[in-house]
Amino acid sequence: MQDPPDRPPSHPQNVRIDPSSLSFSMWKEIPVPFYLSIYFFEVLNPEEILKGEKPEVQERGPYVYREFRHKINITFNNNDTVSFREHRSFQFQPAKSRGSESDYIVLPNILVLGAAMMMENRPMSLKLMMTLAFSTLGERAFMNRTVGEIMWGYDDPLVNLINKYFPDMLPLKGKFGLFAEMNNSDSGVFTVFTGVKDFSRIHLVDKWNGLSKVNFWHSDQCNMINGTSGQMWAPFMTPESSLEFYSPEACRSMKLIYQEPGMFQGIPTYRFVAPKTLFANGSVYPPNEGFCPCLESGIQNVSTCRFGAPLFLSQPHFLNADPVLAEAVAGLHPDPEEHSLFLDVHPVTGIPMNCSVKLQLSIYVKSIKGIGQTGKIQPVVLPLMWFGEVRLRSRRSEPWGRAGLGQGTGLSPDFMSMPVGCKDHEVGWV
């Protein structure tokens, strides 16, 4: 007999991470297709920016990729944990995209502008050498590259030059691309609790790459690895619950807070949203002080875990950030309906049913004395791209029936064809 819909499942073992669990195959390889949508901010006035004028951008996209993910090297440990890597690969979807990978787009040259910022406090002689090297190689502050090159990499002699004379500046060799290191790769080794011995700790991260905390930030609180790996959470949620997860690419833990109950295709859900304090700076939200040095509130400085590159995370179009950020760049239009971050989770099982995980990557640029390629660029946080996750459900998705999550949970049969496993989208930047 099934439990009434408003009661917890009578068989919590069905959602444990265990080969005998009915949901194990779903945990190992999510049976619903994931799609990554990329939007670039094309720079419309690069020459004017070099003269000190306000940047103007135009959103291009989406360029859509199907993402394939499955867990490998699964090892069950004696302390009620399991360790694994999650392999991922991407395949371009022309029919779902507005454009092709051969489209040319003008973007800030991350190598040039990033290296310039990292050289700011070096001796003038080194900066002049860098300027000469840029000129010799024909490098400029803005580049015109195809979507495929921007995403998956292009040969740039500047990479070899920087590695030769400044070996600790770049973490890569060969091709440079925003997602070059992300395709056919993984985000490291996650060790999470299985819930077999202690159900209250199910899905919580014990360690990432053998670490119980990171050392990128300036406070113990900011360095903590909290929550899950971002795909599933503990069952039996209440409005007092929150969704915490660790993102290796953001190098930090994040927390979403409860907003309201809802329904998704007949299934009851709780909506969890990104609080406005998620990327707030320390002056607005003191617990985030450890993530500084900061600029305006609403953007996350990730330079400390990206080899000093002046990169920032935020919500798209600087949504929920200090208004001066969007006002400094013409063409930005933050819209909560289009750019918000939320997860709709089935509270009984902890499984995400619907998600809107959208983040933006930006670069801080300005004129650097001694490096001529930076011209008279005024200090500005210039958006590069934003990305979001889309999933397509199928009522004929047989693996859901095999997972058997509807058994003993009081869920409708449609539950077994629902999507699952919403995760923050990793960024394959340098």
XYZ file of N, CA and C in Angstrom, residues 127-359:
699
model
N 56.738 45.177 -17.916
C 55.518 45.566 -18.627
C 55.839 46.020 -20.049
N 56.942 46.715 -20.216
C 57.336 47.130 -21.561
C 57.717 45.922 -22.417
N 58.343 44.931 -21.795
C 58.648 43.693 -22.514
C 57.358 42.993 -22.950
N 56.360 43.008 -22.075
C 55.083 42.384 -22.408
C 54.415 43.122 -23.560
N 54.471 44.449 -23.544
C 53.908 45.238 -24.642
C 54.579 44.882 -25.964
N 55.905 44.764 -25.944
C 56.644 44.401 -27.153
C 56.241 43.009 -27.637
N 56.086 42.091 -26.694
C 55.691 40.727 -27.066
C 54.296 40.723 -27.682
N 53.371 41.469 -27.078
C 52.018 41.560 -27.635
C 52.066 42.089 -29.068
N 52.864 43.135 -29.268
C 52.950 43.751 -30.597
C 53.555 42.791 -31.612
N 54.614 42.101 -31.207
C 55.275 41.159 -32.107
C 54.329 40.045 -32.551
N 53.486 39.607 -31.624
C 52.562 38.504 -31.919
C 51.243 38.979 -32.511
N 51.086 40.291 -32.649
C 49.849 40.827 -33.206
C 48.665 40.734 -32.262
N 48.931 40.695 -30.965
C 47.859 40.574 -29.973
C 47.240 41.938 -29.684
N 45.904 41.953 -29.561
C 45.175 43.181 -29.256
C 44.246 42.942 -28.073
N 43.678 44.021 -27.568
C 42.825 43.935 -26.378
C 41.506 43.228 -26.659
N 41.067 43.248 -27.909
C 39.821 42.577 -28.278
C 40.100 41.627 -29.433
N 39.385 40.524 -29.462
C 39.624 39.494 -30.475
C 38.328 39.175 -31.206
N 38.467 38.718 -32.435
C 37.327 38.300 -33.252
C 37.515 36.819 -33.573
N 36.821 35.969 -32.815
C 36.985 34.523 -32.923
C 35.638 33.846 -33.149
N 35.685 32.608 -33.627
C 34.447 31.853 -33.798
C 33.980 31.313 -32.449
N 32.706 30.984 -32.392
C 32.148 30.396 -31.173
C 32.900 29.122 -30.810
N 33.190 28.296 -31.809
C 33.917 27.058 -31.553
C 35.290 27.307 -30.957
N 35.995 28.326 -31.462
C 37.315 28.652 -30.921
C 37.206 29.173 -29.494
N 36.242 30.057 -29.256
C 36.072 30.621 -27.918
C 35.750 29.525 -26.908
N 34.905 28.594 -27.312
C 34.483 27.531 -26.405
C 35.580 26.491 -26.189
N 36.113 25.947 -27.264
C 36.933 24.738 -27.166
C 38.412 24.963 -27.418
N 38.777 26.201 -27.763
C 40.189 26.512 -27.809
C 40.727 26.839 -29.190
N 41.765 27.636 -29.204
C 42.471 28.020 -30.421
C 43.951 28.133 -30.087
N 44.771 27.909 -31.092
C 46.211 28.016 -30.891
C 46.597 29.485 -30.808
N 47.286 29.832 -29.756
C 47.729 31.212 -29.573
C 49.177 31.185 -29.102
N 50.096 31.733 -29.902
C 51.511 31.718 -29.505
C 51.773 32.445 -28.197
N 50.826 33.307 -27.793
C 50.996 34.024 -26.533
C 51.026 33.058 -25.349
N 50.280 31.955 -25.454
C 50.277 30.968 -24.370
C 51.682 30.420 -24.158
N 52.349 30.039 -25.238
C 53.705 29.495 -25.126
C 54.681 30.547 -24.622
N 54.509 31.788 -25.074
C 55.414 32.848 -24.636
C 55.272 33.110 -23.138
N 54.028 33.205 -22.670
C 53.807 33.460 -21.243
C 54.343 32.304 -20.407
N 54.102 31.074 -20.860
C 54.588 29.920 -20.104
C 56.112 29.874 -20.060
N 56.766 30.414 -21.096
C 58.228 30.395 -21.136
C 58.826 31.403 -20.162
N 58.281 32.623 -20.155
C 58.885 33.682 -19.348
C 58.181 33.908 -18.009
N 56.930 33.487 -17.903
C 56.178 33.626 -16.650
C 55.475 32.290 -16.380
N 56.228 31.264 -16.015
C 55.698 29.894 -15.963
C 54.556 29.677 -14.982
N 54.392 30.535 -13.999
C 53.331 30.336 -13.010
C 52.079 31.153 -13.307
N 52.051 31.858 -14.437
C 50.939 32.768 -14.702
C 49.720 32.040 -15.251
N 49.919 31.067 -16.129
C 48.797 30.371 -16.763
C 48.755 28.911 -16.337
N 47.548 28.359 -16.147
C 47.418 26.952 -15.745
C 47.308 26.005 -16.932
N 47.593 26.481 -18.144
C 47.362 25.642 -19.315
C 48.506 25.766 -20.303
N 48.545 24.781 -21.180
C 49.489 24.782 -22.291
C 48.714 24.432 -23.554
N 49.201 24.905 -24.696
C 48.511 24.606 -25.947
C 47.338 25.525 -26.187
N 46.205 24.950 -26.579
C 45.042 25.748 -26.949
C 44.415 26.434 -25.742
N 43.868 27.628 -26.015
C 43.166 28.381 -24.976
C 41.699 28.537 -25.366
N 40.789 28.168 -24.478
C 39.354 28.323 -24.704
C 38.629 28.313 -23.380
N 37.474 28.974 -23.334
C 36.746 29.094 -22.073
C 36.338 27.734 -21.515
N 36.020 26.785 -22.389
C 35.591 25.462 -21.948
C 36.557 24.365 -22.387
N 37.761 24.755 -22.807
C 38.712 23.782 -23.349
C 39.075 22.706 -22.335
N 39.160 23.085 -21.068
C 39.553 22.136 -20.031
C 38.358 21.389 -19.454
N 37.164 21.700 -19.933
C 35.949 21.138 -19.342
C 35.414 19.949 -20.118
N 35.636 19.927 -21.432
C 35.102 18.845 -22.252
C 35.900 17.563 -22.029
N 35.193 16.446 -21.952
C 35.825 15.150 -21.700
C 36.700 15.191 -20.453
N 36.120 15.712 -19.377
C 36.864 15.857 -18.132
C 35.905 15.678 -16.961
N 36.372 16.060 -15.775
C 35.517 15.998 -14.595
C 35.921 17.109 -13.643
N 35.177 17.252 -12.545
C 35.427 18.324 -11.578
C 36.159 17.840 -10.340
N 36.861 16.725 -10.461
C 37.591 16.213 -9.319
C 36.848 15.083 -8.623
N 37.439 14.597 -7.544
C 36.877 13.466 -6.804
C 35.978 13.974 -5.684
N 34.709 13.645 -5.771
C 33.763 13.927 -4.699
C 33.629 12.686 -3.825
N 33.622 12.890 -2.521
C 33.307 11.835 -1.561
C 32.094 12.286 -0.772
N 30.989 11.564 -0.917
C 29.724 11.972 -0.297
C 29.180 10.831 0.547
N 28.332 11.191 1.504
C 27.722 10.194 2.376
C 26.592 9.475 1.644
N 26.519 8.164 1.838
C 25.542 7.346 1.126
C 24.177 7.314 1.794
N 24.126 7.572 3.104
C 22.861 7.476 3.825
C 22.503 6.066 4.235
N 23.378 5.093 3.992
C 23.079 3.705 4.352
C 23.093 3.525 5.865
N 24.129 4.059 6.537
C 24.228 3.936 7.991
C 23.598 5.122 8.711
N 23.740 6.305 8.154
C 23.183 7.516 8.763
C 22.412 8.268 7.694
N 21.104 8.046 7.659
C 20.287 8.606 6.587
C 20.260 10.129 6.625
N 20.498 10.733 7.789
C 20.424 12.193 7.911
C 21.540 12.889 7.145
N 22.599 12.163 6.761
C 23.743 12.776 6.078
C 23.779 12.441 4.591
N 22.730 11.849 4.073
C 22.727 11.404 2.687
C 23.039 12.548 1.723
N 23.933 12.300 0.778
C 24.365 13.209 -0.290
C 25.313 14.316 0.180
N 25.503 14.498 1.496
C 26.404 15.554 1.957
C 27.843 15.235 1.563
N 28.578 16.267 1.161
C 29.978 16.082 0.762
C 30.842 15.906 2.003
N 31.593 14.821 2.035
C 32.580 14.614 3.092
C 33.894 15.274 2.703
N 34.311 15.044 1.452
C 35.559 15.636 0.970
C 35.463 15.867 -0.524
N 36.252 16.817 -0.989
C 36.434 17.043 -2.423
C 37.935 17.022 -2.690
N 38.359 16.140 -3.580
C 39.791 15.934 -3.844
C 40.576 15.701 -2.556
N 39.941 14.999 -1.619
C 40.597 14.680 -0.360
C 40.585 15.795 0.662
N 39.974 16.917 0.333
C 39.962 18.081 1.225
C 38.612 18.225 1.908
N 38.636 18.569 3.195
C 37.398 18.882 3.910
C 37.134 20.381 3.902
N 38.120 21.160 3.462
C 37.940 22.591 3.246
C 38.983 23.054 2.244
N 38.723 24.176 1.586
C 39.669 24.725 0.618
C 40.469 25.840 1.278
N 41.433 26.383 0.567
C 42.259 27.456 1.136
C 42.365 28.649 0.196
N 41.294 28.886 -0.578
C 41.305 29.998 -1.527
C 40.966 31.331 -0.869
N 40.230 31.286 0.234
C 39.626 32.502 0.778
C 40.255 32.900 2.102
N 39.744 33.980 2.688
C 40.404 34.598 3.835
C 39.674 34.377 5.150
N 38.758 33.424 5.190
C 38.095 33.080 6.446
C 37.745 31.604 6.428
N 37.694 31.006 7.625
C 37.345 29.589 7.718
C 35.949 29.336 7.178
N 35.036 30.265 7.437
C 33.657 30.090 6.983
C 33.581 30.024 5.458
N 34.294 30.901 4.785
C 34.247 30.926 3.322
C 34.961 29.725 2.705
N 35.907 29.140 3.424
C 36.647 27.989 2.909
C 35.949 26.656 3.152
N 34.848 26.655 3.877
C 34.167 25.405 4.207
C 33.529 24.765 2.974
N 33.569 23.441 2.920
C 32.869 22.674 1.886
C 31.562 22.193 2.498
N 30.473 22.842 2.120
C 29.172 22.572 2.722
C 28.213 21.952 1.717
N 27.228 21.232 2.225
C 26.133 20.757 1.399
C 26.485 19.543 0.561
N 25.812 19.430 -0.583
C 25.951 18.274 -1.463
C 26.819 18.628 -2.668
N 26.886 17.719 -3.627
C 27.620 18.002 -4.866
C 26.753 18.736 -5.872
N 25.508 19.043 -5.509
C 24.660 19.891 -6.339
C 23.683 19.174 -7.231
N 23.461 17.887 -7.011
C 22.534 17.146 -7.867
C 21.303 16.652 -7.123
N 21.473 16.222 -5.873
C 20.356 15.765 -5.059
C 20.593 16.209 -3.627
N 19.514 16.292 -2.871
C 19.593 16.697 -1.472
C 18.855 15.697 -0.596
N 18.977 15.874 0.716
C 18.329 14.957 1.649
C 16.810 15.049 1.529
N 16.118 13.927 1.684
C 14.652 13.938 1.635
C 14.047 14.620 2.864
N 12.718 14.681 2.850
C 11.920 15.181 3.971
C 12.216 16.648 4.266
N 12.140 17.491 3.260
C 12.404 18.915 3.427
C 11.223 19.626 4.065
N 11.532 20.744 4.713
C 10.520 21.630 5.281
C 10.814 23.044 4.789
N 9.899 23.992 5.013
C 10.184 25.383 4.633
C 11.394 25.972 5.350
N 11.855 25.320 6.401
C 13.056 25.798 7.094
C 14.333 25.260 6.451
N 14.189 24.364 5.485
C 15.363 23.782 4.827
C 16.015 24.792 3.882
N 17.268 24.532 3.546
C 17.975 25.302 2.519
C 18.733 24.315 1.642
N 19.124 24.762 0.471
C 19.901 23.930 -0.446
C 21.335 24.436 -0.471
N 22.242 23.650 0.083
C 23.658 24.001 0.047
C 24.392 23.026 -0.869
N 25.386 23.534 -1.572
C 26.190 22.674 -2.441
C 27.559 23.303 -2.634
N 28.529 22.452 -2.960
C 29.874 22.938 -3.241
C 30.111 22.920 -4.741
N 30.596 24.047 -5.279
C 30.892 24.175 -6.701
C 32.404 24.277 -6.889
N 33.051 23.248 -7.448
C 34.502 23.310 -7.636
C 34.943 24.470 -8.511
N 34.168 24.791 -9.557
C 34.584 25.848 -10.470
C 34.428 27.237 -9.860
N 33.445 27.403 -8.986
C 33.319 28.667 -8.255
C 34.216 28.671 -7.030
N 34.785 27.505 -6.713
C 35.726 27.352 -5.599
C 35.095 27.665 -4.250
N 33.799 27.471 -4.125
C 33.121 27.831 -2.880
C 31.811 27.066 -2.744
N 31.291 27.095 -1.533
C 29.956 26.564 -1.277
C 28.927 27.664 -1.478
N 27.726 27.271 -1.875
C 26.637 28.216 -2.085
C 25.386 27.699 -1.389
N 24.497 28.626 -1.052
C 23.256 28.258 -0.376
C 22.074 28.948 -1.040
N 21.040 28.160 -1.355
C 19.771 28.692 -1.832
C 18.761 28.608 -0.701
N 17.848 29.571 -0.633
C 16.898 29.636 0.470
C 15.471 29.387 -0.019
N 14.640 28.894 0.882
C 13.244 28.579 0.554
C 12.473 29.854 0.232
N 11.663 29.788 -0.828
C 10.818 30.923 -1.183
C 9.337 30.607 -1.054
N 8.888 29.502 -1.684
C 7.458 29.220 -1.685
C 7.197 27.793 -2.158
N 6.015 27.245 -1.809
C 5.626 25.949 -2.360
C 5.082 26.126 -3.764
N 5.050 25.055 -4.521
C 4.519 25.130 -5.875
C 4.204 23.756 -6.410
N 3.896 23.706 -7.692
C 3.620 22.449 -8.382
C 4.390 22.448 -9.694
N 4.937 21.304 -10.049
C 5.593 21.143 -11.343
C 5.019 19.900 -12.009
N 4.205 20.132 -13.043
C 3.581 19.047 -13.789
C 2.910 18.038 -12.856
N 2.146 18.596 -11.890
C 1.364 17.765 -10.990
C 2.096 17.266 -9.765
N 3.384 17.599 -9.630
C 4.179 17.148 -8.492
C 4.401 18.324 -7.545
N 4.130 18.165 -6.235
C 4.373 19.256 -5.287
C 5.868 19.546 -5.155
N 6.217 20.823 -5.096
C 7.618 21.228 -5.005
C 7.792 22.350 -3.993
N 9.018 22.532 -3.571
C 9.454 23.723 -2.842
C 10.407 24.474 -3.767
N 10.207 25.782 -3.870
C 11.136 26.592 -4.666
C 12.203 27.194 -3.757
N 13.454 26.994 -4.147
C 14.601 27.582 -3.458
C 15.286 28.553 -4.419
N 15.629 29.727 -3.917
C 16.162 30.789 -4.768
C 17.507 31.269 -4.237
N 18.250 31.933 -5.114
C 19.508 32.549 -4.702
C 19.200 33.816 -3.917
N 19.659 33.922 -2.682
C 19.441 35.163 -1.935
C 20.251 36.293 -2.543
N 19.813 37.505 -2.330
C 20.548 38.654 -2.861
C 21.936 38.774 -2.244
N 22.145 38.078 -1.136
C 23.456 38.112 -0.482
C 24.443 37.110 -1.079
N 24.015 36.285 -2.045
C 24.883 35.220 -2.559
C 26.219 35.767 -3.040
N 26.189 36.822 -3.841
C 27.414 37.430 -4.361
C 27.658 38.827 -3.779
N 26.989 39.132 -2.665
C 27.174 40.447 -2.045
C 28.594 40.577 -1.500
N 29.110 41.802 -1.489
C 30.445 41.988 -0.930
C 30.373 42.113 0.593
N 31.544 42.169 1.223
C 31.601 42.141 2.675
C 30.979 43.333 3.355
N 30.939 44.479 2.696
C 30.339 45.657 3.315
C 28.823 45.551 3.372
N 28.232 44.833 2.419
C 26.784 44.627 2.406
C 26.399 43.418 3.249
N 27.212 42.377 3.200
C 26.924 41.128 3.914
C 28.220 40.642 4.557
N 28.463 40.986 5.823
C 29.744 40.703 6.484
C 30.245 39.268 6.374
N 29.386 38.215 6.399
C 29.932 36.856 6.262
C 30.695 36.624 4.960
N 30.454 37.465 3.943
C 31.168 37.308 2.671
C 32.496 38.046 2.636
N 32.877 38.662 3.737
C 34.124 39.423 3.763
C 35.316 38.543 3.385
N 35.243 37.278 3.735
C 36.341 36.367 3.429
C 36.551 36.122 1.953
N 35.552 36.449 1.117
C 35.690 36.285 -0.330
C 36.370 37.487 -0.982
N 36.579 38.552 -0.237
C 37.186 39.750 -0.795
C 38.695 39.538 -0.938
N 39.411 40.407 -1.732
C 39.031 41.771 -2.126
C 37.863 41.815 -3.101
N 36.994 42.803 -2.864
C 35.756 42.918 -3.623
C 35.684 44.244 -4.370
N 34.867 44.240 -5.399
C 34.485 45.483 -6.067
C 33.060 45.793 -5.629
N 32.208 46.198 -6.547
C 30.826 46.482 -6.195
C 30.120 45.201 -5.744
N 29.066 45.367 -4.976
C 28.331 44.214 -4.469
C 27.576 43.519 -5.600
N 27.479 42.193 -5.492
C 26.724 41.428 -6.473
C 27.571 40.659 -7.458
N 28.898 40.714 -7.308
C 29.805 39.949 -8.166
C 30.831 39.242 -7.285
N 31.185 38.034 -7.666
C 32.115 37.209 -6.897
C 33.484 37.207 -7.556
N 34.471 37.724 -6.845
C 35.840 37.732 -7.335
C 36.421 36.322 -7.202
N 36.700 35.673 -8.329
C 37.252 34.314 -8.288
C 38.718 34.288 -8.709
N 39.379 35.443 -8.674
C 40.774 35.506 -9.124
C 41.692 34.668 -8.243
N 41.380 34.557 -6.946
C 42.271 33.825 -6.048
C 42.326 32.340 -6.367
N 41.300 31.821 -7.020
C 41.333 30.395 -7.384
C 41.448 30.219 -8.890
N 41.749 31.302 -9.616
C 41.936 31.239 -11.070
C 43.269 31.859 -11.449
N 44.306 31.546 -10.655
C 45.677 31.953 -10.952
C 45.806 33.461 -11.121
N 44.992 34.216 -10.389
C 45.092 35.667 -10.412
C 44.384 36.343 -11.553
N 43.768 35.593 -12.467
C 43.027 36.208 -13.576
C 41.839 36.982 -13.017
N 41.604 38.210 -13.488
C 40.571 39.088 -12.903
C 39.159 38.712 -13.354
N 38.702 37.517 -12.976
C 37.409 37.003 -13.404
C 36.390 37.086 -12.275
N 35.131 37.302 -12.662
C 34.058 37.495 -11.682
C 32.829 36.679 -12.072
N 32.166 36.131 -11.066
C 30.883 35.459 -11.244
C 29.759 36.358 -10.755
N 28.610 36.256 -11.405
C 27.423 36.991 -10.976
C 26.216 36.332 -11.605
N 25.052 36.875 -11.328
C 23.876 36.482 -12.084
C 23.881 37.241 -13.415
N 23.202 36.709 -14.442
C 23.256 37.335 -15.773
C 22.829 38.800 -15.769
N 23.514 39.579 -16.578
C 23.232 41.010 -16.734
C 23.347 41.742 -15.400
N 24.122 41.187 -14.473
C 24.327 41.762 -13.137
C 23.019 41.887 -12.360
N 22.129 40.928 -12.531
C 20.899 40.893 -11.748
C 21.240 40.838 -10.260
N 20.522 41.620 -9.460
C 20.682 41.690 -8.001
C 22.038 42.247 -7.572
N 22.771 42.846 -8.492
C 24.051 43.466 -8.156
C 23.879 44.975 -8.031
N 24.915 45.641 -7.589
C 24.908 47.102 -7.533
C 24.567 47.641 -8.924
N 23.564 48.510 -9.035
C 23.133 49.005 -10.354
C 24.238 49.652 -11.178
N 25.284 50.158 -10.530
C 26.347 50.827 -11.288
C 27.047 49.859 -12.244
N 27.018 48.564 -11.944
C 27.677 47.586 -12.813
C 26.984 47.491 -14.165
N 25.649 47.374 -14.158
C 24.904 47.300 -15.420
C 24.885 48.643 -16.130
N 24.878 49.729 -15.359
C 24.855 51.060 -15.962
C 26.167 51.386 -16.664
N 27.258 50.733 -16.275
C 28.573 51.026 -16.854
C 28.765 50.395 -18.225
N 27.850 49.499 -18.619
C 27.964 48.795 -19.901
C 26.640 48.911 -20.639
N 26.637 49.588 -21.781
C 25.408 49.721 -22.565
C 25.011 48.369 -23.149
N 23.710 48.078 -23.107
C 23.216 46.832 -23.679
C 22.849 45.776 -22.665
N 22.989 46.077 -21.376
C 22.627 45.122 -20.329
C 21.233 45.441 -19.802
N 20.441 44.388 -19.587
C 19.060 44.569 -19.136
C 18.700 43.455 -18.157
N 19.095 43.589 -16.891
C 18.765 42.544 -15.917
C 17.263 42.381 -15.757
N 16.815 41.130 -15.790
C 15.389 40.824 -15.741
C 15.182 39.591 -14.864
N 14.504 39.736 -13.718
C 14.293 38.580 -12.836
C 13.597 37.417 -13.525
N 12.712 37.708 -14.473
C 12.001 36.633 -15.162
C 12.941 35.814 -16.050
N 13.952 36.470 -16.604
C 14.852 35.803 -17.541
C 16.145 35.304 -16.901
N 16.581 35.943 -15.827
C 17.945 35.731 -15.357
C 18.054 35.217 -13.925
N 16.940 34.878 -13.280
C 17.001 34.450 -11.885
C 17.514 33.020 -11.763
N 17.962 32.689 -10.569
C 18.489 31.369 -10.256
C 17.571 30.721 -9.229
N 16.987 29.579 -9.568
C 16.125 28.879 -8.610
C 16.113 27.387 -8.901
N 15.718 26.617 -7.903
C 15.497 25.183 -8.044
C 14.151 24.837 -7.431
N 13.358 24.056 -8.149
C 12.116 23.501 -7.623
C 12.387 22.049 -7.261
N 12.273 21.729 -5.974
C 12.664 20.420 -5.461
C 11.455 19.702 -4.880
N 11.353 18.408 -5.161
C 10.311 17.609 -4.517
C 10.721 17.389 -3.064
N 9.965 17.927 -2.095
C 10.430 17.940 -0.709
C 10.524 16.561 -0.069
N 9.756 15.583 -0.556
C 9.784 14.255 0.058
C 11.063 13.506 -0.291
N 11.550 13.661 -1.517
C 12.724 12.903 -1.963
C 13.999 13.728 -2.053
N 13.904 15.066 -2.090
C 15.085 15.900 -2.272
C 15.575 15.954 -3.698
N 14.733 15.544 -4.646
C 15.120 15.506 -6.054
C 14.673 16.782 -6.761
N 15.575 17.501 -7.458
C 15.178 18.682 -8.234
C 14.265 18.286 -9.391
N 13.165 18.995 -9.538
C 12.208 18.730 -10.604
C 12.327 19.743 -11.737
N 12.700 20.953 -11.402
C 12.792 22.034 -12.386
C 13.880 22.979 -11.908
N 14.656 23.513 -12.829
C 15.731 24.390 -12.387
C 15.970 25.523 -13.363
N 16.470 26.607 -12.828
C 16.927 27.737 -13.621
C 18.263 28.157 -13.032
N 19.316 27.497 -13.468
C 20.653 27.749 -12.937
C 21.412 28.583 -13.954
N 21.490 29.873 -13.701
C 22.063 30.809 -14.666
C 23.124 31.666 -13.990
N 24.310 31.692 -14.585
C 25.425 32.454 -14.044
C 26.159 33.170 -15.171
